Amino acid sequence: MATTAPSTAIDNTEAAGLQKPEIRQDGKPATQGPTPLLMRLRFLLRVYSMKLTVSLFLRLMRIAAIITRRTANLPTYTKRYAIRPSLSNRVFIPKSHVPGTTHPLLIMIHAGGFAICDPSLDDFFNRAMADQHGFVVVSVNYRKAPSHPFPVPVHDCAEITRAVLSDGELPVDLARQASLSLGGFSAGGNLALAIAQLPGIKERVGSIVTVYPVVDFTGKFKGPYRPTPDGKEDRLKEMGPVFNWAYIPVGQDLADPLLSPICVRGREALPHRIFFVGAEYDYLCHEAEIMAKRLAFSEDSKDKVEELGDEWEKDGIKWKNVKGVVHGWTHLPEKGEKEILKQNQLKNLYKEIAEWLKEE
């Protein structure tokens, strides 16, 4: 049985050289502090070099798929909604769809530290959820930091999600809450938990699935960095502070639940059913598990702080810690036998997520 990481915060922000948040008299972080000029310039260069590299890579991958006719994972079509006409969203209809029938709806939000990537990043997952598990999947886009920091991505995702939930062209039953779900990887998981608190979404969505999400920017619930047994550093140790700088404006309240969903005020602020998926060698795993426990158990419940194991479910909240994997493992290619093992893991995880989302 795995041991629980210490509940005390690890000051990863300070270790990375970032300015610490301003501190209130009660000792809790209040607002995002400034970053030294030279570090800001270095972070700016890192972010935009990554933007260029990742954007070019994803574009080349899409072109290559069309040229080589490896189009199995591509969306059925793309769509722009009038509320955000500059943002293109990807729609996946099950290939087995029969006109006149409806499917459960899954609205997905992609990863990328709030600053890089686009919805095509999740094509393989979205197509699998459509063709193998019968979901209509809409992968929504949002404007990226640092040009568009918090709360712009939150409101972009919220507005597009509301538009999707009113889109009569989709073959889904929009009146059936249990069949409407949100999901996201990493930063996308954070955004899913954020927009699920907002009017027009909270009362419409029945379930959320969030995979290795970031849920705490206050530092109060941060766990330690988690290197792998072979000595590889936690993947977020270097890039986490860069993404945080890009996304969070100076002076921002770090306990705003739209930024740090772990600070949500009461269980009723979110949909009842939430599936948290963590990765063993990911320092975000600790905060995600703490949030799951805070939602599942009352404040005075001893069970909340006791070891519950790597998988548990209580009162609509499900937790799963995938062992032996790092942050972003679902999207990272492996070689040989490792890739075969990963694909089997993904197949089983997708099946588990799909079956859970379909539960009433």
Short mmCIF file of C-alpha atoms in Angstrom, two decimals:
data_model
loop_
_atom_site.label_atom_id
_atom_site.label_comp_id
_atom_site.label_asym_id
_atom_site.label_seq_id
_atom_site.Cartn_x
_atom_site.Cartn_y
_atom_site.Cartn_z
CA MET A 1 0.00 0.00 0.00
CA ALA A 2 1.39 3.34 -1.01
CA THR A 3 2.22 5.96 1.59
CA THR A 4 0.64 9.38 1.58
CA ALA A 5 2.90 12.35 0.88
CA PRO A 6 3.33 14.80 3.74
CA SER A 7 0.54 17.36 4.03
CA THR A 8 2.94 20.26 4.56
CA ALA A 9 3.65 22.42 1.53
CA ILE A 10 6.93 22.13 -0.33
CA ASP A 11 8.04 25.55 -1.52
CA ASN A 12 8.79 24.52 -5.11
CA THR A 13 8.20 28.08 -6.28
CA GLU A 14 11.00 29.48 -4.13
CA ALA A 15 13.31 26.63 -5.09
CA ALA A 16 12.83 27.50 -8.75
CA GLY A 17 13.80 31.11 -8.14
CA LEU A 18 10.37 32.70 -8.41
CA GLN A 19 9.26 35.51 -6.16
CA LYS A 20 7.18 34.09 -3.32
CA PRO A 21 3.52 35.11 -3.05
CA GLU A 22 2.59 37.94 -0.73
CA ILE A 23 1.69 36.51 2.69
CA ARG A 24 -1.28 37.43 4.84
CA GLN A 25 -1.05 37.69 8.61
CA ASP A 26 -2.54 34.21 8.93
CA GLY A 27 0.45 32.85 7.00
CA LYS A 28 -1.49 31.82 3.90
CA PRO A 29 -0.51 33.01 0.42
CA ALA A 30 -2.76 35.88 -0.62
CA THR A 31 -1.65 37.17 -4.00
CA GLN A 32 0.88 36.37 -6.69
CA GLY A 33 4.09 38.30 -6.12
CA PRO A 34 6.28 39.91 -8.80
CA THR A 35 9.08 38.09 -10.63
CA PRO A 36 12.54 39.68 -11.10
CA LEU A 37 13.06 41.32 -14.49
CA LEU A 38 15.79 39.02 -15.79
CA MET A 39 13.80 35.97 -14.80
CA ARG A 40 10.72 37.39 -16.52
CA LEU A 41 12.70 37.80 -19.72
CA ARG A 42 14.06 34.27 -19.47
CA PHE A 43 10.59 32.84 -18.86
CA LEU A 44 9.17 34.87 -21.74
CA LEU A 45 11.76 33.45 -24.13
CA ARG A 46 11.10 29.92 -22.88
CA VAL A 47 7.34 30.23 -23.31
CA TYR A 48 7.44 31.64 -26.82
CA SER A 49 10.10 29.22 -28.00
CA MET A 50 7.90 26.38 -26.75
CA LYS A 51 4.85 27.91 -28.42
CA LEU A 52 6.66 28.02 -31.75
CA THR A 53 8.09 24.52 -31.45
CA VAL A 54 4.88 22.84 -30.29
CA SER A 55 2.68 24.70 -32.77
CA LEU A 56 4.94 23.69 -35.66
CA PHE A 57 5.09 20.08 -34.45
CA LEU A 58 1.31 19.73 -34.12
CA ARG A 59 0.76 21.34 -37.51
CA LEU A 60 3.24 19.00 -39.18
CA MET A 61 1.60 16.02 -37.50
CA ARG A 62 -1.81 17.05 -38.86
CA ILE A 63 -0.40 17.55 -42.36
CA ALA A 64 1.43 14.22 -42.23
CA ALA A 65 -1.75 12.43 -41.17
CA ILE A 66 -3.59 13.78 -44.20
CA ILE A 67 -0.76 13.09 -46.66
CA THR A 68 -0.22 9.52 -45.44
CA ARG A 69 -3.98 8.99 -45.06
CA ARG A 70 -3.56 8.11 -41.41
CA THR A 71 -6.73 9.96 -40.58
CA ALA A 72 -8.27 7.51 -38.14
CA ASN A 73 -7.89 9.85 -35.17
CA LEU A 74 -8.95 13.08 -36.87
CA PRO A 75 -12.18 14.82 -35.82
CA THR A 76 -15.40 14.41 -37.76
CA TYR A 77 -15.36 18.17 -38.29
CA THR A 78 -14.18 21.40 -36.70
CA LYS A 79 -16.49 24.16 -35.56
CA ARG A 80 -16.30 27.77 -34.41
CA TYR A 81 -18.99 29.23 -32.18
CA ALA A 82 -20.12 32.84 -32.57
CA ILE A 83 -19.28 33.64 -28.94
CA ARG A 84 -15.56 32.99 -29.69
CA PRO A 85 -15.22 33.03 -33.49
CA SER A 86 -11.41 33.02 -33.43
CA LEU A 87 -11.26 29.64 -31.68
CA SER A 88 -11.62 26.39 -33.62
CA ASN A 89 -13.02 23.38 -31.76
CA ARG A 90 -12.83 19.73 -32.78
CA VAL A 91 -15.94 17.52 -32.87
CA PHE A 92 -15.79 13.72 -32.80
CA ILE A 93 -18.92 11.76 -33.75
CA PRO A 94 -18.83 7.96 -33.29
CA LYS A 95 -18.21 6.28 -36.63
CA SER A 96 -21.02 3.89 -35.76
CA HIS A 97 -23.50 6.77 -35.38
CA VAL A 98 -26.94 6.15 -36.84
CA PRO A 99 -28.91 9.27 -37.81
CA GLY A 100 -31.70 9.96 -35.37
CA THR A 101 -29.91 8.41 -32.39
CA THR A 102 -28.16 10.23 -29.55
CA HIS A 103 -24.97 9.67 -27.57
CA PRO A 104 -23.52 10.87 -24.26
CA LEU A 105 -21.53 14.10 -24.57
CA LEU A 106 -17.98 14.66 -23.31
CA ILE A 107 -16.50 18.17 -23.52
CA MET A 108 -12.70 17.97 -23.28
CA ILE A 109 -10.10 20.67 -22.54
CA HIS A 110 -6.50 20.10 -23.59
CA ALA A 111 -3.27 20.39 -21.60
CA GLY A 112 -0.29 22.68 -22.15
CA GLY A 113 0.34 24.69 -19.01
CA PHE A 114 -2.32 27.23 -20.08
CA ALA A 115 0.25 28.52 -22.59
CA ILE A 116 0.92 26.01 -25.37
CA CYS A 117 -0.72 23.29 -27.52
CA ASP A 118 -4.19 23.14 -29.08
CA PRO A 119 -7.15 20.72 -29.11
CA SER A 120 -5.49 18.40 -31.65
CA LEU A 121 -3.22 17.26 -28.82
CA ASP A 122 -6.02 15.00 -27.56
CA ASP A 123 -7.21 13.60 -30.89
CA PHE A 124 -6.22 10.03 -30.03
CA PHE A 125 -8.12 10.11 -26.73
CA ASN A 126 -11.15 11.87 -28.18
CA ARG A 127 -11.44 9.54 -31.15
CA ALA A 128 -11.12 6.51 -28.87
CA MET A 129 -13.87 7.82 -26.59
CA ALA A 130 -16.07 8.36 -29.65
CA ASP A 131 -15.49 5.17 -31.62
CA GLN A 132 -14.79 2.67 -28.84
CA HIS A 133 -17.12 4.01 -26.17
CA GLY A 134 -19.89 5.85 -28.01
CA PHE A 135 -19.37 9.45 -26.87
CA VAL A 136 -19.79 12.60 -28.89
CA VAL A 137 -16.65 14.50 -27.92
CA VAL A 138 -16.13 18.23 -28.38
CA SER A 139 -12.54 19.35 -27.74
CA VAL A 140 -12.68 23.06 -26.95
CA ASN A 141 -10.00 25.66 -27.57
CA TYR A 142 -8.98 28.68 -25.51
CA ARG A 143 -6.63 31.64 -25.83
CA LYS A 144 -3.25 31.09 -24.25
CA ALA A 145 -1.00 32.77 -21.69
CA PRO A 146 1.01 34.92 -21.36
CA SER A 147 -0.87 37.11 -23.86
CA HIS A 148 -4.12 35.90 -22.33
CA PRO A 149 -3.51 35.06 -18.65
CA PHE A 150 -6.03 34.04 -16.02
CA PRO A 151 -9.01 34.37 -16.13
CA VAL A 152 -9.20 34.58 -19.95
CA PRO A 153 -8.81 30.81 -20.60
CA VAL A 154 -11.45 30.08 -17.95
CA HIS A 155 -13.99 32.37 -19.59
CA ASP A 156 -13.13 31.16 -23.10
CA CYS A 157 -13.75 27.55 -22.08
CA ALA A 158 -16.91 28.51 -20.20
CA GLU A 159 -18.44 30.44 -23.10
CA ILE A 160 -17.67 27.71 -25.63
CA THR A 161 -18.97 25.03 -23.25
CA ARG A 162 -22.24 26.92 -22.85
CA ALA A 163 -22.46 27.13 -26.65
CA VAL A 164 -21.84 23.39 -26.96
CA LEU A 165 -24.53 22.69 -24.36
CA SER A 166 -26.95 24.65 -26.55
CA ASP A 167 -25.83 23.17 -29.88
CA GLY A 168 -28.84 21.40 -31.34
CA GLU A 169 -26.78 20.08 -34.26
CA LEU A 170 -24.95 17.60 -32.02
CA PRO A 171 -26.49 14.12 -31.77
CA VAL A 172 -26.79 14.26 -27.97
CA ASP A 173 -29.65 14.59 -25.49
CA LEU A 174 -28.92 18.05 -24.12
CA ALA A 175 -31.76 17.80 -21.60
CA ARG A 176 -30.30 14.74 -19.85
CA GLN A 177 -27.77 15.94 -17.25
CA ALA A 178 -26.38 12.47 -16.53
CA SER A 179 -25.17 12.16 -20.13
CA LEU A 180 -23.29 15.50 -20.16
CA SER A 181 -19.69 15.46 -18.92
CA LEU A 182 -16.56 17.63 -18.74
CA GLY A 183 -12.95 16.49 -18.81
CA GLY A 184 -9.38 17.60 -19.21
CA PHE A 185 -5.72 16.71 -18.90
CA SER A 186 -3.37 18.70 -16.63
CA ALA A 187 -4.14 22.41 -17.19
CA GLY A 188 -7.28 21.26 -19.00
CA GLY A 189 -8.34 19.42 -15.86
CA ASN A 190 -7.91 22.63 -13.90
CA LEU A 191 -10.06 24.50 -16.42
CA ALA A 192 -12.74 21.80 -16.35
CA LEU A 193 -12.97 22.09 -12.55
CA ALA A 194 -13.05 25.87 -12.85
CA ILE A 195 -15.81 26.24 -15.42
CA ALA A 196 -17.91 23.58 -13.69
CA GLN A 197 -18.44 26.12 -10.90
CA LEU A 198 -20.05 28.68 -13.23
CA PRO A 199 -23.72 29.31 -14.04
CA GLY A 200 -24.99 27.65 -17.17
CA ILE A 201 -22.55 24.78 -16.70
CA LYS A 202 -22.71 23.62 -13.07
CA GLU A 203 -26.42 22.80 -13.23
CA ARG A 204 -26.10 21.15 -16.66
CA VAL A 205 -23.09 18.85 -16.28
CA GLY A 206 -23.42 15.53 -14.50
CA SER A 207 -19.78 14.41 -14.23
CA ILE A 208 -16.16 15.54 -14.54
CA VAL A 209 -13.05 13.48 -15.29
CA THR A 210 -9.75 15.22 -14.66
CA VAL A 211 -6.40 13.57 -15.42
CA TYR A 212 -3.27 14.65 -13.48
CA PRO A 213 -4.76 18.14 -12.91
CA VAL A 214 -3.19 21.14 -11.23
CA VAL A 215 -5.65 22.24 -8.55
CA ASP A 216 -3.58 24.35 -6.10
CA PHE A 217 -1.63 27.54 -6.75
CA THR A 218 -1.60 28.69 -3.13
CA GLY A 219 1.20 26.26 -2.23
CA LYS A 220 -0.71 25.06 0.81
CA PHE A 221 -1.41 21.62 -0.63
CA LYS A 222 1.65 21.12 -2.82
CA GLY A 223 3.52 17.86 -2.47
CA PRO A 224 7.21 17.17 -3.13
CA TYR A 225 8.69 16.77 -6.57
CA ARG A 226 8.63 13.08 -7.49
CA PRO A 227 11.64 11.80 -9.46
CA THR A 228 11.35 8.36 -11.00
CA PRO A 229 13.26 5.38 -9.51
CA ASP A 230 15.87 5.64 -12.30
CA GLY A 231 16.68 9.20 -11.24
CA LYS A 232 14.75 11.23 -13.81
CA GLU A 233 13.55 14.56 -12.42
CA ASP A 234 9.86 15.33 -12.03
CA ARG A 235 8.79 16.64 -15.44
CA LEU A 236 7.27 19.79 -13.94
CA LYS A 237 10.27 20.82 -11.84
CA GLU A 238 11.71 22.98 -14.60
CA MET A 239 8.64 24.01 -16.59
CA GLY A 240 6.04 24.38 -13.82
CA PRO A 241 7.32 27.78 -12.63
CA VAL A 242 7.47 29.05 -16.23
CA PHE A 243 3.85 28.14 -16.88
CA ASN A 244 2.77 29.57 -13.51
CA TRP A 245 4.46 32.88 -14.30
CA ALA A 246 2.80 33.01 -17.73
CA TYR A 247 -0.70 32.23 -16.44
CA ILE A 248 -1.02 34.04 -13.10
CA PRO A 249 -1.05 37.88 -13.08
CA VAL A 250 0.80 39.75 -10.36
CA GLY A 251 -1.61 40.57 -7.56
CA GLN A 252 -3.96 37.68 -8.38
CA ASP A 253 -5.69 36.04 -5.39
CA LEU A 254 -4.17 32.56 -5.41
CA ALA A 255 -7.08 31.12 -3.43
CA ASP A 256 -9.64 32.08 -6.08
CA PRO A 257 -11.40 28.74 -6.72
CA LEU A 258 -11.46 29.45 -10.46
CA LEU A 259 -7.65 29.41 -10.29
CA SER A 260 -7.14 26.90 -7.46
CA PRO A 261 -10.18 24.59 -7.54
CA ILE A 262 -9.04 22.93 -4.31
CA CYS A 263 -10.18 26.15 -2.60
CA VAL A 264 -13.75 25.68 -3.79
CA ARG A 265 -16.22 26.73 -1.11
CA GLY A 266 -18.29 23.66 -0.35
CA ARG A 267 -19.09 20.43 -2.15
CA GLU A 268 -22.22 21.95 -3.66
CA ALA A 269 -20.10 24.35 -5.75
CA LEU A 270 -19.19 21.51 -8.14
CA PRO A 271 -21.09 18.71 -9.88
CA HIS A 272 -21.60 15.72 -7.61
CA ARG A 273 -19.55 13.20 -9.60
CA ILE A 274 -15.81 13.79 -10.18
CA PHE A 275 -13.14 11.26 -11.22
CA PHE A 276 -9.57 12.31 -10.37
CA VAL A 277 -6.73 10.43 -12.08
CA GLY A 278 -3.22 11.00 -10.72
CA ALA A 279 0.25 9.90 -11.87
CA GLU A 280 2.64 8.39 -9.31
CA TYR A 281 5.76 10.37 -10.35
CA ASP A 282 4.05 13.75 -10.60
CA TYR A 283 4.12 16.34 -7.85
CA LEU A 284 0.57 17.37 -8.82
CA CYS A 285 -0.61 13.95 -7.64
CA HIS A 286 -0.59 14.98 -3.99
CA GLU A 287 -2.80 18.05 -4.38
CA ALA A 288 -5.27 16.21 -6.62
CA GLU A 289 -5.64 13.44 -4.05
CA ILE A 290 -6.10 15.97 -1.26
CA MET A 291 -8.85 17.71 -3.25
CA ALA A 292 -10.58 14.39 -3.88
CA LYS A 293 -10.51 13.62 -0.15
CA ARG A 294 -11.73 17.09 0.81
CA LEU A 295 -14.72 16.64 -1.48
CA ALA A 296 -15.47 13.07 -0.46
CA PHE A 297 -15.15 13.36 3.31
CA SER A 298 -16.37 15.82 5.91
CA GLU A 299 -13.86 18.09 7.64
CA ASP A 300 -13.99 16.08 10.87
CA SER A 301 -13.75 12.70 9.16
CA LYS A 302 -10.70 10.69 10.21
CA ASP A 303 -10.96 8.73 6.97
CA LYS A 304 -9.94 11.81 5.01
CA VAL A 305 -6.41 11.79 6.40
CA GLU A 306 -5.99 8.04 6.63
CA GLU A 307 -4.41 6.02 3.84
CA LEU A 308 -7.14 4.88 1.47
CA GLY A 309 -4.95 3.22 -1.15
CA ASP A 310 -4.33 4.02 -4.78
CA GLU A 311 -7.96 3.62 -5.83
CA TRP A 312 -11.13 4.45 -3.95
CA GLU A 313 -14.59 5.90 -4.49
CA LYS A 314 -16.96 7.58 -2.07
CA ASP A 315 -20.09 9.69 -2.45
CA GLY A 316 -19.57 10.44 -6.15
CA ILE A 317 -15.82 11.13 -5.87
CA LYS A 318 -13.43 8.61 -7.45
CA TRP A 319 -9.64 8.60 -7.08
CA LYS A 320 -7.13 6.56 -9.08
CA ASN A 321 -3.33 6.85 -8.81
CA VAL A 322 -1.75 5.27 -11.89
CA LYS A 323 1.46 3.65 -10.68
CA GLY A 324 4.83 3.89 -12.39
CA VAL A 325 3.98 6.82 -14.67
CA VAL A 326 4.94 10.50 -14.93
CA HIS A 327 3.03 13.70 -15.62
CA GLY A 328 1.80 13.63 -19.22
CA TRP A 329 2.40 9.90 -19.62
CA THR A 330 -0.78 9.48 -21.65
CA HIS A 331 0.68 11.64 -24.42
CA LEU A 332 4.36 10.65 -24.28
CA PRO A 333 5.58 8.09 -26.86
CA GLU A 334 7.56 5.08 -25.66
CA LYS A 335 9.64 2.52 -27.53
CA GLY A 336 9.13 -1.17 -28.14
CA GLU A 337 7.60 -3.15 -25.30
CA LYS A 338 7.12 -0.01 -23.21
CA GLU A 339 4.83 1.46 -25.87
CA ILE A 340 2.82 -1.75 -26.04
CA LEU A 341 2.42 -1.74 -22.26
CA LYS A 342 1.43 1.93 -22.31
CA GLN A 343 -1.20 1.36 -24.98
CA ASN A 344 -2.69 -1.45 -22.91
CA GLN A 345 -2.75 0.84 -19.87
CA LEU A 346 -4.46 3.55 -21.90
CA LYS A 347 -7.03 1.14 -23.28
CA ASN A 348 -7.93 0.02 -19.77
CA LEU A 349 -7.97 3.58 -18.43
CA TYR A 350 -10.21 4.83 -21.24
CA LYS A 351 -12.59 1.94 -20.63
CA GLU A 352 -12.71 2.69 -16.91
CA ILE A 353 -13.35 6.39 -17.54
CA ALA A 354 -16.06 5.69 -20.11
CA GLU A 355 -17.88 3.18 -17.91
CA TRP A 356 -17.74 5.54 -14.93
CA LEU A 357 -19.05 8.49 -16.97
CA LYS A 358 -21.99 6.39 -18.17
CA GLU A 359 -23.05 5.43 -14.66
CA GLU A 360 -26.26 7.05 -13.46
#
